Short mmCIF file of C-alpha atoms in Angstrom, two decimals:
data_model
loop_
_atom_site.label_atom_id
_atom_site.label_comp_id
_atom_site.label_asym_id
_atom_site.label_seq_id
_atom_site.Cartn_x
_atom_site.Cartn_y
_atom_site.Cartn_z
CA GLN A 1 0.02 -0.01 -0.01
CA VAL A 2 1.20 3.42 -0.90
CA GLN A 3 1.90 5.66 2.26
CA LEU A 4 1.55 9.48 2.21
CA TRP A 5 2.85 11.91 4.85
CA GLU A 6 1.77 15.44 4.94
CA SER A 7 3.44 18.28 6.88
CA GLY A 8 3.69 22.12 6.95
CA GLY A 9 0.43 23.02 8.31
CA GLY A 10 -0.15 25.68 10.91
CA SER A 11 -1.72 28.85 11.86
CA VAL A 12 -1.24 32.09 9.85
CA GLN A 13 -2.84 35.60 9.56
CA PRO A 14 -5.04 36.55 6.48
CA GLY A 15 -2.64 37.31 3.59
CA GLY A 16 0.07 34.92 4.95
CA SER A 17 1.69 32.00 3.30
CA LEU A 18 2.28 28.32 3.95
CA ARG A 19 3.97 25.53 2.10
CA LEU A 20 2.78 21.99 2.63
CA SER A 21 4.65 18.94 1.89
CA CYS A 22 3.49 15.43 0.84
CA ARG A 23 6.08 12.63 0.84
CA ALA A 24 5.18 9.41 -0.66
CA SER A 25 6.50 5.94 0.01
CA THR A 26 7.28 5.17 -3.56
CA SER A 27 8.38 7.18 -6.58
CA ILE A 28 5.98 9.90 -7.48
CA PHE A 29 6.37 8.63 -11.03
CA SER A 30 4.89 5.40 -10.26
CA LEU A 31 1.59 7.27 -9.33
CA ASN A 32 -0.94 8.32 -11.77
CA THR A 33 -1.83 11.49 -10.09
CA ILE A 34 -0.96 13.25 -6.83
CA ASP A 35 -3.62 15.57 -5.43
CA TRP A 36 -4.21 18.00 -2.64
CA TYR A 37 -7.70 18.09 -1.17
CA ARG A 38 -9.08 20.00 1.82
CA GLN A 39 -12.11 19.66 4.04
CA ALA A 40 -13.55 22.31 6.38
CA PRO A 41 -15.90 21.64 9.19
CA GLY A 42 -19.45 21.02 7.79
CA LYS A 43 -18.14 21.00 4.22
CA GLN A 44 -17.42 18.24 1.80
CA ARG A 45 -13.90 17.20 0.71
CA ASP A 46 -12.82 19.22 -2.31
CA MET A 47 -9.83 19.00 -4.64
CA VAL A 48 -7.75 22.05 -4.65
CA ALA A 49 -4.81 20.86 -6.85
CA THR A 50 -3.58 18.15 -8.80
CA VAL A 51 -0.56 17.05 -10.90
CA THR A 52 -0.41 14.03 -13.18
CA ILE A 53 2.36 11.73 -13.88
CA ASP A 54 3.07 13.63 -17.16
CA GLY A 55 2.84 16.92 -15.33
CA ILE A 56 -0.39 18.30 -16.11
CA ILE A 57 -1.50 20.68 -13.33
CA ARG A 58 -4.98 21.89 -12.58
CA TYR A 59 -6.41 23.94 -9.75
CA ALA A 60 -9.63 24.66 -8.20
CA ASP A 61 -11.14 27.96 -9.17
CA SER A 62 -11.11 29.04 -5.52
CA VAL A 63 -7.33 28.77 -5.25
CA ASN A 64 -6.19 29.37 -8.81
CA GLY A 65 -3.56 32.07 -8.81
CA ARG A 66 -2.75 31.80 -5.21
CA PHE A 67 -1.57 28.07 -4.81
CA THR A 68 1.14 26.40 -6.66
CA ILE A 69 1.62 22.53 -6.81
CA SER A 70 5.16 21.35 -7.54
CA ARG A 71 7.17 18.23 -7.43
CA ASP A 72 10.62 17.05 -6.36
CA SER A 73 10.99 13.54 -7.73
CA ALA A 74 14.49 13.05 -5.75
CA LYS A 75 12.54 13.34 -2.51
CA ASN A 76 9.44 11.53 -3.64
CA THR A 77 7.71 14.76 -2.48
CA VAL A 78 4.98 17.06 -3.73
CA TYR A 79 4.44 20.70 -2.40
CA LEU A 80 1.62 22.85 -2.16
CA GLN A 81 2.69 26.59 -1.79
CA MET A 82 -0.17 28.64 -0.47
CA ASN A 83 -0.14 32.47 -0.85
CA SER A 84 -2.62 35.24 -0.01
CA LEU A 85 -4.48 32.94 2.46
CA ASN A 86 -7.80 33.93 3.59
CA PRO A 87 -10.16 32.48 6.39
CA GLU A 88 -12.05 30.49 3.81
CA ASP A 89 -8.90 28.43 3.28
CA THR A 90 -9.06 27.13 6.77
CA ALA A 91 -9.34 23.29 6.49
CA VAL A 92 -7.62 19.96 7.02
CA TYR A 93 -5.51 19.44 3.95
CA LEU A 94 -4.91 15.97 2.65
CA CYS A 95 -2.51 14.49 0.27
CA SER A 96 -4.02 11.93 -2.14
CA ALA A 97 -2.53 9.59 -4.82
CA LEU A 98 -4.10 7.59 -7.42
CA THR A 99 -2.28 4.52 -8.50
CA MET A 100 -2.13 3.27 -11.97
CA ALA A 101 -4.33 0.65 -13.60
CA PRO A 102 -5.41 -2.07 -13.42
CA ASP A 103 -5.99 -1.22 -9.49
CA SER A 104 -6.56 2.56 -9.74
CA ARG A 105 -6.81 2.76 -6.02
CA ARG A 106 -6.81 6.17 -4.18
CA HIS A 107 -4.56 6.52 -1.12
CA TRP A 108 -4.78 9.16 1.55
CA GLY A 109 -2.44 10.76 4.00
CA GLN A 110 -3.65 11.76 7.52
CA GLY A 111 -3.99 15.43 6.79
CA THR A 112 -2.49 18.56 8.21
CA GLN A 113 -4.38 21.44 9.65
CA VAL A 114 -4.33 24.99 8.21
CA THR A 115 -5.76 27.70 10.04
CA VAL A 116 -6.17 31.26 8.81
CA SER A 117 -7.34 33.89 11.26
CA SER A 118 -6.68 37.37 12.47
#
């Protein structure tokens, strides 16, 4: 089973920045996609950023222009740089990976808390 470890969460003021890290137990190029999701209290879990094995990147409209996803293959790590944070970004952020066919299974990290408040 693929294991994922998130880190980098914390508490910041509006307008601040954080960088989240997701380290995988396997090469990130053995994974079809690596994604960042977030879930706030009382809300559904939503995808915020994704990168495919061939480097295609997409963002949710709510974070586009503020968040940046990137990869460091030597460290088996994917990052999420979050700038211009606002209180609506407060959530548990989870790293997720989709394995390749035929299994096509989704794996999840434990999550890291991000809190944005004045």
